[in-house]
Amino acid sequence: MAEITELSLAELSAALEKKETSSEQVTQAYLSRIESVDPKVGAYLLVDDEGALKMARESDERRAAGKACGPLEGVPVALKDIILSFGVRSSAASKILENFIPPYESTVAARLREAGAVFLGKVNMDEFAMGSSTENSAFQKTRNPWDQGRIPGGSSGGSAAAVAADLCAGALGTDTGGSIRQPASHCGIVGLKPTYGRVSRYGVMAFASSLDQVGPMGKSVEDCALMFNTIGGHDAHDSTSIDQPLPDFMPACRKEAKGLKIGVPKQYFGEGLGPDVEKAVKAAIATIEGLGNEIVEVDLPHSEYAVATYYLICTAEASSNLARYDGVRYGYRSPESKDLMSLYLKSRSEGFGPEVKRRIMLGTYCLSAGYYDAYYKKAQQVRRLILDDFTKAFEKCDAIVGPVTPTPAFKFGEKTEDPLEMYLSDIYTISVNLAGLPGISLPCGFSHDGLPIGLQVIAPQLAEETLFQVAAGFERACDLGGRRPAL
C-alpha cells in the first residue's frame, strides 16, 4: 500500500472500512507530514493537533462499537479559514479578525463533523477570499507544491496546496469567481463549484453573497463527490439554500461518459490563452470525443463582459458585507483612536489589507447615488444576458468544456503590480458564478516546464450528475503518468 497520506480520500475511506489502519494512525501521519513538509508550502494557518487526534480517537471508538460509519468517518480534512468551526480560530486571513474564535459552527463543518470527518486545521487564503494567488493573506504566503517560486492560485490556495502536497485527504474551499477551480487547476487537483444554493453558506464569512459558494477539493472526482454528498442539501439556516433533494453522486462517477453532446465555446479559444493550456485542453476535448461523445461549438457572446460585470457586482456586495467590521462589535480595534470617527477610520484602515480596501472603495463608488444605475444596475442586466447565453448553449449540449485559466501558475509578484491583469486569471471561471452554474476543474495535462493544467467542465443548474459523469469519465481515460509534486 502507498504511503497513507498519498491515498485518495476514497482509498483512505476504504482502508479505514477494512480496518487496515485506524483514524488515529492516519491523523498522526498527516500531522507528522504537516510538521515536516508544510514549512515549505505554507498551507496551514492553524494546525489543531489535539483537536484532530481527539476527533480521530472518537471515530475509532465509533467504528469499534459497530456504529454506522459513512465514507468520511475518520478521514482527516482541512477547512479554508473563512469557514467557521466551533471554538477554532477563524480569521479569513485578515488582521481585522486575527483572534476571532467562532461561538458557533458553519453548516458545512457541522455536516462533516456529523459524518465523522477529522478537522486537521484551517488553511490559508486571500484575505476575505479576495484574490487569485493567495498573495493577499495578511499572515503568510502559500507556495505551489509543484514549484515553490509560484503561486498556488486563489483564493482557496491553502486548500489546494494542502491537498496537492498530501497534507490532508480533502479540503473545503469557497468559490466566488473561480476560487476553487483556479487553484485546483494550478495545483493539479480536482475542485468543484456546485450550483449556487446547493451548499449552505451559513457560518461562512460573506464576501459577495450572490456569488459565494462552498465546494470540495480532492485528489479525484470521486473524492469531491463523496464530500459533496455530505455537505450539500437544503439548510433552513440559509435563505438562499435550494430546497431540493440531493442525489447520491457516486453512481454518476461510475457511469460511462459516452453518448453526450459536449459544447465548446468559441470565445474560450482566442487571444490571451497560453499555448500550453490550449494544447492540453484541445487534447482533452479530443479524448472526450474519443469516448463516444459529440463535440459541438456553442456561442457565449456576452462572455467578454463577464470580468467587468463580476467586479462591479462582487465589489458592491463586498462593500456592504464588510461594513460590519468597524472596530466596535468584534474584530480588530485600533489602539490609536481618540473618538468614534477615528475608531472607525483607524480600525478599518489598519485592519484591512490593500486588496480588500480597493474592492470596498470600488463597491462603495458603484453603489453611490448617481452611479448605481450606470454601474451596479447595468451589471445586473448584463449578468442576466450571460445566464441567457448559457441557457441557449445548453439547448445544444449536455455540458460545456474549456480551459480553467489562461496560463499555468505564475510566479510570485508577477501580477501584483497590475490588479487588472490579476483579475483576468479568472476570465474562464467568473461567468459560471454569475450564472449560478456548477463547474469542476480537473487535471488534463502539464506545461512544457512541468506545471499542472486544468480542464473545466460546466453543466446546467442542478445538473451536477452530468458534471461528475463527464469529469470522472475523462479522468479514467486520461493518463497523466502518476506525477506528484516533489517536496
Short mmCIF file of N, CA and C in Angstrom, two decimals, residues 7 37 114 252 263 339 345 421 431 449:
data_model
loop_
_atom_site.label_atom_id
_atom_site.label_comp_id
_atom_site.label_asym_id
_atom_site.label_seq_id
_atom_site.Cartn_x
_atom_site.Cartn_y
_atom_site.Cartn_z
N LEU A 7 -2.79 8.40 -0.34
CA LEU A 7 -4.05 7.80 -0.79
C LEU A 7 -5.09 8.88 -1.08
N VAL A 37 6.65 18.97 6.11
CA VAL A 37 6.53 19.50 4.75
C VAL A 37 5.92 20.89 4.69
N GLU A 114 -20.54 15.65 11.75
CA GLU A 114 -21.55 14.62 11.97
C GLU A 114 -21.22 13.34 11.18
N ALA A 252 -23.09 8.44 -10.59
CA ALA A 252 -22.74 9.26 -11.77
C ALA A 252 -21.25 9.18 -12.06
N GLY A 263 -20.37 20.78 -25.42
CA GLY A 263 -20.20 22.08 -26.05
C GLY A 263 -18.82 22.67 -25.81
N ASP A 339 -11.71 59.18 19.09
CA ASP A 339 -13.15 59.40 19.12
C ASP A 339 -13.81 58.36 18.21
N LEU A 345 -12.28 54.79 11.31
CA LEU A 345 -11.29 55.00 10.25
C LEU A 345 -10.01 54.22 10.51
N GLU A 421 -4.63 42.74 -14.62
CA GLU A 421 -4.06 41.52 -15.18
C GLU A 421 -4.32 40.34 -14.26
N SER A 431 -17.88 33.72 -15.28
CA SER A 431 -19.24 33.69 -15.83
C SER A 431 -20.06 32.54 -15.24
N ASP A 449 7.13 23.18 -18.85
CA ASP A 449 8.03 23.18 -17.69
C ASP A 449 7.43 22.45 -16.48
#
